[in-house]
mmCIF file of C-alpha atoms in Angstrom:
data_model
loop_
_atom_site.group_PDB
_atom_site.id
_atom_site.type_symbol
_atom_site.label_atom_id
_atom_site.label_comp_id
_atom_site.label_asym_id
_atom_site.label_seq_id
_atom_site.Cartn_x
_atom_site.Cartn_y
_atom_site.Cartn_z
ATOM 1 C CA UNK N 56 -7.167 -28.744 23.418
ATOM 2 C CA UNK N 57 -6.442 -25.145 23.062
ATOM 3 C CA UNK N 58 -4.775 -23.500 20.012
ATOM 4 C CA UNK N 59 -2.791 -20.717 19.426
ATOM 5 C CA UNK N 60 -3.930 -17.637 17.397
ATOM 6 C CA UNK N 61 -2.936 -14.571 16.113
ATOM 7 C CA UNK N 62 -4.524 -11.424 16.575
ATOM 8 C CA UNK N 63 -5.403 -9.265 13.940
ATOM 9 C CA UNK N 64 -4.759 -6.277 15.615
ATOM 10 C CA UNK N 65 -1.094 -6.206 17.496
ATOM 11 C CA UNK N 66 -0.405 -9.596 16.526
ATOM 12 C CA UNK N 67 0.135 -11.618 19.705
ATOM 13 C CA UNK N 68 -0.660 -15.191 19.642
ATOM 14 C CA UNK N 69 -3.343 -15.778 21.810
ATOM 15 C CA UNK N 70 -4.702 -19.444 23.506
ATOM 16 C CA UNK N 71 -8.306 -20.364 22.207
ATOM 17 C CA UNK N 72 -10.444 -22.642 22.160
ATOM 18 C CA UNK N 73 -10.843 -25.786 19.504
ATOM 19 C CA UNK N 74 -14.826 -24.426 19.023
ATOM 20 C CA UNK N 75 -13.741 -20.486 19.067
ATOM 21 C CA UNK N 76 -15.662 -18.690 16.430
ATOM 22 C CA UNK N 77 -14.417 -15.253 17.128
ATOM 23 C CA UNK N 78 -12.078 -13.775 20.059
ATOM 24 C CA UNK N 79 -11.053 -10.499 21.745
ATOM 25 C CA UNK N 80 -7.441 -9.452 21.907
ATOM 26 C CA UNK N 81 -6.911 -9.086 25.905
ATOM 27 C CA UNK N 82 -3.968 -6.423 24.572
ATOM 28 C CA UNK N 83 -5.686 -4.230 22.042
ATOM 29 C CA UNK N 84 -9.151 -5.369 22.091
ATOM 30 C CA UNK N 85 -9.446 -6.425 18.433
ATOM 31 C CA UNK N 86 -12.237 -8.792 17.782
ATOM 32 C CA UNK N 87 -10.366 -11.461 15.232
ATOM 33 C CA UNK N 88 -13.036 -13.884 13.385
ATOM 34 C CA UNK N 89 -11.522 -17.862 13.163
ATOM 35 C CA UNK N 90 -12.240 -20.830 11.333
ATOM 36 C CA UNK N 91 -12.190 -24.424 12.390
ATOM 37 C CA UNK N 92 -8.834 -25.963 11.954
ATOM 38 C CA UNK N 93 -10.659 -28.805 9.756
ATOM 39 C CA UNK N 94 -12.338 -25.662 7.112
ATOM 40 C CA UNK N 95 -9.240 -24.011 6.799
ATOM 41 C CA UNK N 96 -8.076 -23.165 3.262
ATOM 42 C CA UNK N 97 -4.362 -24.338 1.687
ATOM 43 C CA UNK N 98 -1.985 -22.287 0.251
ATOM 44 C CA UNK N 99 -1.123 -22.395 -3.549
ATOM 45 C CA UNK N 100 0.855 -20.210 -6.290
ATOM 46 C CA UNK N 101 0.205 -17.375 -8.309
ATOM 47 C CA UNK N 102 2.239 -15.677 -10.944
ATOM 48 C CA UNK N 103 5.365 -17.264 -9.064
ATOM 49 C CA UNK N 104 4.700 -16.005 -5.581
ATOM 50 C CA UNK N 105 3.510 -18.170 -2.578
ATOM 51 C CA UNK N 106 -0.464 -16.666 -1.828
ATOM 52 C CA UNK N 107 -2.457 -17.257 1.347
ATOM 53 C CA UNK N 108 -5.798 -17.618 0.859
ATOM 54 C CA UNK N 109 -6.160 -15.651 4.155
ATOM 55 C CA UNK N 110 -7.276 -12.541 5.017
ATOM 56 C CA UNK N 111 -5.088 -10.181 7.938
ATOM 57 C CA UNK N 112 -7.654 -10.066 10.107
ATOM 58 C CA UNK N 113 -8.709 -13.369 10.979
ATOM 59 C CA UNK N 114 -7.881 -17.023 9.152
ATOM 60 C CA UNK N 115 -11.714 -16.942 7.079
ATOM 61 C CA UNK N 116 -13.769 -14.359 5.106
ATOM 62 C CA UNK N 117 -12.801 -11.252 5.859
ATOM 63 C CA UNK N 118 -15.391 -9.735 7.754
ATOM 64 C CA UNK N 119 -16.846 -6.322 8.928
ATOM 65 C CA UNK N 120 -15.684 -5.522 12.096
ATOM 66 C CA UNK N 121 -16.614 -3.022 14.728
ATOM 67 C CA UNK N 122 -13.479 -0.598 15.105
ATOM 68 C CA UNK N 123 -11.731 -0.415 18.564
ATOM 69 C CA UNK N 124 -9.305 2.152 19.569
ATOM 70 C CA UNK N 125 -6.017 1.316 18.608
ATOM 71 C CA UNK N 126 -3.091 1.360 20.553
ATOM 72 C CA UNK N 127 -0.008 4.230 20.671
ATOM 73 C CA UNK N 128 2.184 3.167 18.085
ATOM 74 C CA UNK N 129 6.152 2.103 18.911
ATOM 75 C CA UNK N 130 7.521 4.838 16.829
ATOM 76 C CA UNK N 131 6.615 8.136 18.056
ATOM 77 C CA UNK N 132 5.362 10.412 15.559
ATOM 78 C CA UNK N 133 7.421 13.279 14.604
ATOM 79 C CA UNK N 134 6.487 16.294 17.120
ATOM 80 C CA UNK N 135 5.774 19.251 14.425
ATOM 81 C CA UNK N 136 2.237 20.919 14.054
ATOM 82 C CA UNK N 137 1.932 20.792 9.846
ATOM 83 C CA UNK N 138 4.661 18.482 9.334
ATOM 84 C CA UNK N 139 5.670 16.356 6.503
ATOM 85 C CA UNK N 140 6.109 12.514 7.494
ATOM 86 C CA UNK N 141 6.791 9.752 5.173
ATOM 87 C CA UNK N 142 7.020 5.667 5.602
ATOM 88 C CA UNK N 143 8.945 4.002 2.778
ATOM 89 C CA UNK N 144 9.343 0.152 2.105
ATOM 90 C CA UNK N 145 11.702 -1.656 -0.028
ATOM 91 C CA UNK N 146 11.683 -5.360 -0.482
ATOM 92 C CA UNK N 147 14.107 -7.373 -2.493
ATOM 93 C CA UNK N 148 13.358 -10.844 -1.439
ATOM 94 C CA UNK N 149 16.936 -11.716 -0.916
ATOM 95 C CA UNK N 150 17.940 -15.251 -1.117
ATOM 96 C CA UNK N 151 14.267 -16.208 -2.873
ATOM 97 C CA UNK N 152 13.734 -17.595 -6.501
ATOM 98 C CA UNK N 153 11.521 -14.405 -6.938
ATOM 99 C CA UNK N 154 14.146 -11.547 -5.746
ATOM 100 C CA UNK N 155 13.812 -8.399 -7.133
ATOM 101 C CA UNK N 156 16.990 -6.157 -7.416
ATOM 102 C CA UNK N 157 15.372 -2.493 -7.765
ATOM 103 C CA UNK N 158 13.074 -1.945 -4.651
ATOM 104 C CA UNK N 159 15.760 -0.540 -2.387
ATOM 105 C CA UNK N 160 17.233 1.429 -4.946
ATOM 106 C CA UNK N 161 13.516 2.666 -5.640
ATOM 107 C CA UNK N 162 13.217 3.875 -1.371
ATOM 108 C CA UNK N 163 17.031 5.437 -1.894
ATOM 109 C CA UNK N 164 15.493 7.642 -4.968
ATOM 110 C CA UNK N 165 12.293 8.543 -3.255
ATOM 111 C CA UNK N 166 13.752 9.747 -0.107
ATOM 112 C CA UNK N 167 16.202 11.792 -2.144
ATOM 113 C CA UNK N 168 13.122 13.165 -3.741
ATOM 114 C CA UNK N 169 11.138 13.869 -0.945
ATOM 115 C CA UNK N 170 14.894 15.592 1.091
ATOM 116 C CA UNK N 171 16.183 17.650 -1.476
ATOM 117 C CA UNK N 172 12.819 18.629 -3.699
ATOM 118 C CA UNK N 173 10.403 18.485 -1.351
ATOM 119 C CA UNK N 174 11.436 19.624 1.893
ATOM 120 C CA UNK N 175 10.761 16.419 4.178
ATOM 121 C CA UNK N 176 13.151 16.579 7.264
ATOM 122 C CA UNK N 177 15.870 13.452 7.582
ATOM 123 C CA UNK N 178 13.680 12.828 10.786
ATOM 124 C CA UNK N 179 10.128 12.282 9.734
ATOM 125 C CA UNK N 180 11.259 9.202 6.935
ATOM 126 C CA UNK N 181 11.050 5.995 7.812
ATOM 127 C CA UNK N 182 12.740 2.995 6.293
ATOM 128 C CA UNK N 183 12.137 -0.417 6.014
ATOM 129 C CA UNK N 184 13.972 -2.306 4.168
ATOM 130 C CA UNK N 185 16.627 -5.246 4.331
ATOM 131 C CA UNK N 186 19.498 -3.423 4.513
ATOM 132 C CA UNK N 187 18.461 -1.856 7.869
ATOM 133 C CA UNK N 188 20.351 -2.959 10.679
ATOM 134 C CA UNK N 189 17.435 -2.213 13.487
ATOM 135 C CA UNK N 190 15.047 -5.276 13.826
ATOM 136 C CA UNK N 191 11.967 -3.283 13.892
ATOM 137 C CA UNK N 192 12.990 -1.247 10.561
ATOM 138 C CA UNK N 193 12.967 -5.050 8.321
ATOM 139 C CA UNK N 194 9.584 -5.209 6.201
ATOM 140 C CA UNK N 195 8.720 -7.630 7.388
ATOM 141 C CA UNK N 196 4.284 -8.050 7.640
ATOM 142 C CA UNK N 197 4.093 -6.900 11.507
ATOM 143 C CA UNK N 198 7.078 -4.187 11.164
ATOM 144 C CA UNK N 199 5.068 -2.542 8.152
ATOM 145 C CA UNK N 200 1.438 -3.035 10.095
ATOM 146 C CA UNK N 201 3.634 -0.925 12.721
ATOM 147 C CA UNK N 202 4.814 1.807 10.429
ATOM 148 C CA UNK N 203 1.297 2.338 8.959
ATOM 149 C CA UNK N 204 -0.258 3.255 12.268
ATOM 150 C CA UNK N 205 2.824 5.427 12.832
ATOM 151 C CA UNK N 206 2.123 6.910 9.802
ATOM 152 C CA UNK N 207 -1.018 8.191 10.378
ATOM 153 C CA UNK N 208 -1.260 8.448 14.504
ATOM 154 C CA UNK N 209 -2.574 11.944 15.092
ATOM 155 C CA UNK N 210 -2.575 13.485 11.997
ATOM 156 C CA UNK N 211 -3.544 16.760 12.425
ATOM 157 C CA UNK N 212 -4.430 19.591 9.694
ATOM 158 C CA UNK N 213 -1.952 20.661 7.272
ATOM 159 C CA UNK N 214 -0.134 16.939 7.707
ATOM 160 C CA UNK N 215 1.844 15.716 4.174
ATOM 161 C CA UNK N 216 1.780 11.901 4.430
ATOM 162 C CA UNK N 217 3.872 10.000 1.905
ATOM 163 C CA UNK N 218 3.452 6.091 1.543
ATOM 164 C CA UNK N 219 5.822 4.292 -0.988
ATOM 165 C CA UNK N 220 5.741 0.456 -1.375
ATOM 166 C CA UNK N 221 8.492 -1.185 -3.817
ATOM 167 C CA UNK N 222 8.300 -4.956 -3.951
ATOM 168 C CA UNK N 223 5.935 -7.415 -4.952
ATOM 169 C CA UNK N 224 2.066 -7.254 -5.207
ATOM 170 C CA UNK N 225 -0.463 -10.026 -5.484
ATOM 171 C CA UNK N 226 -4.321 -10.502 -6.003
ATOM 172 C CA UNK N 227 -6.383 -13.032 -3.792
ATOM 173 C CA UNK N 228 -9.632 -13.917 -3.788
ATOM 174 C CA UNK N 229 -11.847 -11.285 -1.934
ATOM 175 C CA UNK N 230 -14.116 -12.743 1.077
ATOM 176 C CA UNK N 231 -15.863 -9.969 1.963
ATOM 177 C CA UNK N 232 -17.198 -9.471 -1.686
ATOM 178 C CA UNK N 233 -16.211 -5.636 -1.921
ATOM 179 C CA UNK N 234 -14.604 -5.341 -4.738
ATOM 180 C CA UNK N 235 -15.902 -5.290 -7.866
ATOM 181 C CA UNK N 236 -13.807 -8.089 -9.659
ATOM 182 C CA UNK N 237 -13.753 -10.539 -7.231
ATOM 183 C CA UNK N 238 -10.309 -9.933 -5.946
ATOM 184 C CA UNK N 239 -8.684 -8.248 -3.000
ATOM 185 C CA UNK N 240 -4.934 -6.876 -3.920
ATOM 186 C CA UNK N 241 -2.470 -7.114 -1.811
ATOM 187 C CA UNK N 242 1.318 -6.183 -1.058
ATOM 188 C CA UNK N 243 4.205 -8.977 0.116
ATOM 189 C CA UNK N 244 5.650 -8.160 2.980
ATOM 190 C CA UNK N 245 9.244 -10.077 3.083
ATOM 191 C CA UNK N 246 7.915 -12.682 5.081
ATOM 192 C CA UNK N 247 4.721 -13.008 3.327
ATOM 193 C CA UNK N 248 5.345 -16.576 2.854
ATOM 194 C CA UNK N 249 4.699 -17.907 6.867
ATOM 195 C CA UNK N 250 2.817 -14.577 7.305
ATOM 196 C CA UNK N 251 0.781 -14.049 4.082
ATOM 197 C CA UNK N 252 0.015 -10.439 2.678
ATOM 198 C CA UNK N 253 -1.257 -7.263 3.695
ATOM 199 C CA UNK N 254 -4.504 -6.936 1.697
ATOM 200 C CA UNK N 255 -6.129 -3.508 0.669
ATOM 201 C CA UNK N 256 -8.761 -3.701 2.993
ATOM 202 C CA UNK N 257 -6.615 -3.450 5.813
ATOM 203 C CA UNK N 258 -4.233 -0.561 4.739
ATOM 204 C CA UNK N 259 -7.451 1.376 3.716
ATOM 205 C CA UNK N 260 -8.552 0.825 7.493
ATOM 206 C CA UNK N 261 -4.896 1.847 8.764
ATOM 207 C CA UNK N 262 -4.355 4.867 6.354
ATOM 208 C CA UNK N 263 -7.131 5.994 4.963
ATOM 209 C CA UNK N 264 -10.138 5.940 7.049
ATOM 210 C CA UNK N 265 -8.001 7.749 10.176
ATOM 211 C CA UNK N 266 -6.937 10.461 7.464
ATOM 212 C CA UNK N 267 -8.457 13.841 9.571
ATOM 213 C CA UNK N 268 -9.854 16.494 7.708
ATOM 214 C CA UNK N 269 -6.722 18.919 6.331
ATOM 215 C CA UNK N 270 -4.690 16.146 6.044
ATOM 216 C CA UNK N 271 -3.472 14.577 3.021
ATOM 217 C CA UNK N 272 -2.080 11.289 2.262
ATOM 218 C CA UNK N 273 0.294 10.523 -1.448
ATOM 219 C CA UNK N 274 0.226 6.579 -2.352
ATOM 220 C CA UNK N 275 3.179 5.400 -4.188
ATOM 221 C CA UNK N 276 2.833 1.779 -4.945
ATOM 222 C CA UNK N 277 5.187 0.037 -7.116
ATOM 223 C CA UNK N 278 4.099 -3.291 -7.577
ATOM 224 C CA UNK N 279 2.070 -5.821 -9.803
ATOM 225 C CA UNK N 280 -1.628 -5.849 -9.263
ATOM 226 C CA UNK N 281 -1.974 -2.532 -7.795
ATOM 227 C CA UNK N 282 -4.059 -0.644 -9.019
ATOM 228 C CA UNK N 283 -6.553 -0.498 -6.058
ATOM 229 C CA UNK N 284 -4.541 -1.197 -3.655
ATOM 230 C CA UNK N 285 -5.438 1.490 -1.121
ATOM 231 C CA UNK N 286 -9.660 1.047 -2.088
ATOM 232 C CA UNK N 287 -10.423 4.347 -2.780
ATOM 233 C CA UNK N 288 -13.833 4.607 -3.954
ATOM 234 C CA UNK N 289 -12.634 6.849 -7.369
ATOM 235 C CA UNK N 290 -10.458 5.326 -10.564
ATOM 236 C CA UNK N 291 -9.126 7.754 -13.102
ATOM 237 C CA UNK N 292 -9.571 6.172 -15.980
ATOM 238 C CA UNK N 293 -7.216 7.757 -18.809
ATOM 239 C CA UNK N 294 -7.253 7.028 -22.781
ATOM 240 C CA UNK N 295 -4.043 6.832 -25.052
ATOM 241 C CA UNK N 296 -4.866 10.870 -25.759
ATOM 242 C CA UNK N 297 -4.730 11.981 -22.376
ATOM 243 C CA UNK N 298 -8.922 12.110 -22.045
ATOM 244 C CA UNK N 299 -9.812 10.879 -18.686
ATOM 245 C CA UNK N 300 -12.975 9.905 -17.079
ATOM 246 C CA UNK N 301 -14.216 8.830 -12.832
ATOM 247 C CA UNK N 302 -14.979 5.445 -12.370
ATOM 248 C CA UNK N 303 -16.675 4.865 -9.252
ATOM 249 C CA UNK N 304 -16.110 1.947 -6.987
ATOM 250 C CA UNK N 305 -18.008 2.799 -3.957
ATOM 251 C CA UNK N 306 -19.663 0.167 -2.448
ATOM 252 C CA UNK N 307 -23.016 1.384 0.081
ATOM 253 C CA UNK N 308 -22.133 -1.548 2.266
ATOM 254 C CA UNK N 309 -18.696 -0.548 2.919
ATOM 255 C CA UNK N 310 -17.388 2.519 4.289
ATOM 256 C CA UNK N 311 -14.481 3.096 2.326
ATOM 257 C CA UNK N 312 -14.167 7.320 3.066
ATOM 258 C CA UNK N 313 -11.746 8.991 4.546
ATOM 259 C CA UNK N 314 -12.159 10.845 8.375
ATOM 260 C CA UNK N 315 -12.264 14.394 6.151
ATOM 261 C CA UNK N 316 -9.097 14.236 4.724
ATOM 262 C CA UNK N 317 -7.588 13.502 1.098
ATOM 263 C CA UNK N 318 -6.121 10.192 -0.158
ATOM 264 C CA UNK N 319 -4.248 9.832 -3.352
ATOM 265 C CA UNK N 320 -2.923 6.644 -4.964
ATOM 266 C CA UNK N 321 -0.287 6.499 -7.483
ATOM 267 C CA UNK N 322 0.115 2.935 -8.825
ATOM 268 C CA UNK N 323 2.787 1.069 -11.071
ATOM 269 C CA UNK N 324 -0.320 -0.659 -12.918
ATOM 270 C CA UNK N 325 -3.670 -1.718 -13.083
ATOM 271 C CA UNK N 326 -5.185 -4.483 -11.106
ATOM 272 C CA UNK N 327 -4.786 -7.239 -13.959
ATOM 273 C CA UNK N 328 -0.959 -5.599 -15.097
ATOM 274 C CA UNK N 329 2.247 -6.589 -13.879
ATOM 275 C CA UNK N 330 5.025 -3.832 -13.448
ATOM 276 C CA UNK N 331 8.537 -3.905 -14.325
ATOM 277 C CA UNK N 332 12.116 -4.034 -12.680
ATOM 278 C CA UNK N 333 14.620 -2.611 -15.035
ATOM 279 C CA UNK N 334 17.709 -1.622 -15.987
ATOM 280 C CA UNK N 335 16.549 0.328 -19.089
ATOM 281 C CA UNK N 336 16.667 4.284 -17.149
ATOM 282 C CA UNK N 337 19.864 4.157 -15.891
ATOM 283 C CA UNK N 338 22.107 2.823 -18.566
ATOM 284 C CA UNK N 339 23.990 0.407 -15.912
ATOM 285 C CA UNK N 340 23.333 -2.660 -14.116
ATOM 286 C CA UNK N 341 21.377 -0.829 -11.821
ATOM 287 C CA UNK N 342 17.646 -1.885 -11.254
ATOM 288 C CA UNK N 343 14.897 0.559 -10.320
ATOM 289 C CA UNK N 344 11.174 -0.020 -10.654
ATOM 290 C CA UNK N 345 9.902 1.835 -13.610
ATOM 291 C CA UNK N 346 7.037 3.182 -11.874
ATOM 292 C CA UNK N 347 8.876 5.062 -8.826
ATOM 293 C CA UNK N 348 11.588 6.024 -11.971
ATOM 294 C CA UNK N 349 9.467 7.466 -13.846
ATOM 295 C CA UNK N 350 7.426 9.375 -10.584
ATOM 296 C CA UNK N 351 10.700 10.884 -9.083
ATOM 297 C CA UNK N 352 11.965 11.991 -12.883
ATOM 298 C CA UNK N 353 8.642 13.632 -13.226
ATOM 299 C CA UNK N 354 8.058 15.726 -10.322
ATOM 300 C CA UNK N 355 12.061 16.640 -10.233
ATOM 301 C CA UNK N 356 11.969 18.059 -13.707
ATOM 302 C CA UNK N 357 8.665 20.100 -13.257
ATOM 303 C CA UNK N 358 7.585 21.195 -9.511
ATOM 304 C CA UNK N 359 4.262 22.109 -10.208
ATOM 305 C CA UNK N 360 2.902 19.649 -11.915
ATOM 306 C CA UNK N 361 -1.304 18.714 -11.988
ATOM 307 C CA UNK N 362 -2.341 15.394 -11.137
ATOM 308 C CA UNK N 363 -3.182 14.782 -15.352
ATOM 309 C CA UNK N 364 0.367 15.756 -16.318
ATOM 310 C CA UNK N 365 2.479 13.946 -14.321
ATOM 311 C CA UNK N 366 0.328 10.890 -14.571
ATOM 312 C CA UNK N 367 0.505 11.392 -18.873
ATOM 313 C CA UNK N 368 4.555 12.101 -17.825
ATOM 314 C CA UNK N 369 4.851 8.634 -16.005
ATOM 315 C CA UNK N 370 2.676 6.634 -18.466
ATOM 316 C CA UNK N 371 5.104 8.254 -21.609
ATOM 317 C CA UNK N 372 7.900 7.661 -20.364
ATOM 318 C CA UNK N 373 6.562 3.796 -18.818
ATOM 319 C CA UNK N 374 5.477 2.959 -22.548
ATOM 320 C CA UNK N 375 8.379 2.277 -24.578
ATOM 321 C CA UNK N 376 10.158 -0.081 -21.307
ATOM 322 C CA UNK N 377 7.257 -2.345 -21.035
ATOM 323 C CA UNK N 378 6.745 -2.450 -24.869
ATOM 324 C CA UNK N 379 10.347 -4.042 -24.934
ATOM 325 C CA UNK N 380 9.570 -6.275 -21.795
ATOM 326 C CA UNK N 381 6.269 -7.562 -23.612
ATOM 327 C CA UNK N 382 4.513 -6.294 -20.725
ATOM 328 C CA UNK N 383 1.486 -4.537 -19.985
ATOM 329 C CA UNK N 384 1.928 -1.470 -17.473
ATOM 330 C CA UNK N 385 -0.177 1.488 -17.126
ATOM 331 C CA UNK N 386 0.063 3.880 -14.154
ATOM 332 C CA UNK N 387 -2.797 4.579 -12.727
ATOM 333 C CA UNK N 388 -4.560 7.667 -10.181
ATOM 334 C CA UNK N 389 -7.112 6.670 -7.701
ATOM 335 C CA UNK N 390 -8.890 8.914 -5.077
ATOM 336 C CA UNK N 391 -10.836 9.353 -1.993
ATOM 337 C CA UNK N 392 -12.739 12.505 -4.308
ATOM 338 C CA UNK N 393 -13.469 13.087 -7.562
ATOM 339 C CA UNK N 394 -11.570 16.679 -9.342
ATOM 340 C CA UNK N 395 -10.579 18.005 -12.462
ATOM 341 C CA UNK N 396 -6.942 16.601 -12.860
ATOM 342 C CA UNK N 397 -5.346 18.926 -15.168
ATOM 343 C CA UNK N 398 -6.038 21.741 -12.779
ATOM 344 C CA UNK N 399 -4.930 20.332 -9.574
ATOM 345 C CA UNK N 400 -1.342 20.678 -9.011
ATOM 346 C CA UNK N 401 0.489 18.136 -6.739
ATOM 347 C CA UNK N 402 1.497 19.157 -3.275
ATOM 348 C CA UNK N 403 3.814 16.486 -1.447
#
């Protein structure tokens, strides 16, 4: 008897059959790899959140796939040669045992930041996040898939991309045996839990391999286990004193490169680190993630700041909050290239 699937592409369910190995999306043309319905993993917890042992493009090990060309996404991109364009998601989990109160204050502050400091036009930010009253504008897995591609669809040179994720991240264990400690991170969409999480491999395939040359792409992730999130191939590995050194990640079996252009990841922690939700920078009952915080105060009090000092500016200011929530958070800088970071100013 047939079953239903989902492609790993647009996300239609598609009829296949019980022996099906791997299928083509009749819609997009996606190749999506299944497993018998007898092999198929179960779901268990991690640090409190449901985790799929599944992988976005298929229900096994997430393979490498030949890349089709995708479709023209829903939301138009904003019609301006050089432009500025920016996709923000807050998630609060409302109504779940693991609700966070400080990720849609987070997108409020970073659009702020990115209006009145940086110039973005009203126009080219999107929002997802719960309180949005459009269907298509609720984080939820396929909504942000969506976003992504708008994100990115045609960049051209002289393009500013901004991606900010505020909710929860996860780890899960990595099929395709890419990374180096085993794991692939991922964020939670707010239905993660029937829909399971968007894993690093697939928003580096969405964001970071269609990034043209001339056009650069700024990371914020706030959110456990995130250090890697996007899989660029460089870590910036910084000491207590502000000395920093290149870890490289690449991988010769996986293309992990941009299309020419320039990919930079701002993270709330390190893969193994959990980040906080706190009331400690605003002296109310207001939450905000200390991560996105600590980025806005940064780049608001000092325009031209270098890669080195605003990273040393979040991590000082980070310290003395996770110190007094017994956690362990360090911001961290990855890359799609290697450069001298206390020389390079940031350019949103």
């Amino acid at each position: 008897m047939a079953r239903r699937e989902r492609c790993s592409g647009c996300g239609i369910n598609m009829l296949v059959s019980p022996e099906a190995r791997v299928v083509r999306c009749s819609e997009c043309h996606t190749l999506t790899n299944l497993v018998p319905i007898n092999a198929r993993p179960g779901r268990t917890r991690y640090n409190g959140l449901p985790r799929m042992h599944e992988n976005p493009y298929g229900n096994g090990p997430s393979p490498q796939h030949p890349q089709y060309p995708q479709p023209r996404p829903s939301l138009s991109p904003v019609p301006i040669y050089g432009r500025k364009r920016a996709l923000l998601c807050g998630v609060n989990y409302h109504g779940k045992s693991y609700k966070l109160k400080g990720s849609i204050n987070d997108v409020k502050g970073m659009k702020y930041l990115l209006v009145e400091t940086l110039g973005f036009p009203n126009d080219s930010i999107l929002m997802l996040t719960e309180n949005e009253r459009e269907p298509s504008k609720i984080p939820t897995k396929q909504n942000i898939r969506k976003a992504l591609k708008w994100l990115v669809y045609g960049c051209q040179p002289g393009d500013s991309l901004v991606f900010h994720f505020s909710g929860h991240g996860t780890r899960q264990k990595d099929y395709n045996h890419d990374e180096v400690d085993g794991f692939d991170e991922a964020l939670c969409p707010l239905d993660h839990e029937t829909e399971g999480n968007i894993i690093d491999d697939e928003i580096n395939d969405t964001i970071v391999k269609p990034l043209t040359r001339g056009t650069t792409l700024h990371a914020i992730i706030d959110a456990c286990y995130s250090g890697t999130v996007l899989d660029l191939p460089f870590v910036c590995r910084m000491n207590k004193e502000g000395r920093y050194a290149w870890e490289d990640q690449r991988n010769p079996l996986f293309y992990k490169r941009t299309s020419g252009g320039l990919a930079f990841c701002f993270s709330a922690c390190d893969d193994h680190q959990t980040s906080a939700d706190t009331t400690a920078f605003t002296g109310t009952n207001v939450r905000t993630g200390a991560m996105t915080y600590s980025f806005v105060q940064a780049i608001q009090n000092e325009r031209r700041l270098t890669y080195g000092h605003l990273l040393n500016a979040m991590r000082y200011t980070i310290g003395d909050v996770s110190k007094a929530h017994g956690a362990s958070q360090e911001p961290q800088l990855t890359s799609s290239d290697k450069f001298d970071i206390y020389s390079k100013p940031v350019v949103l």
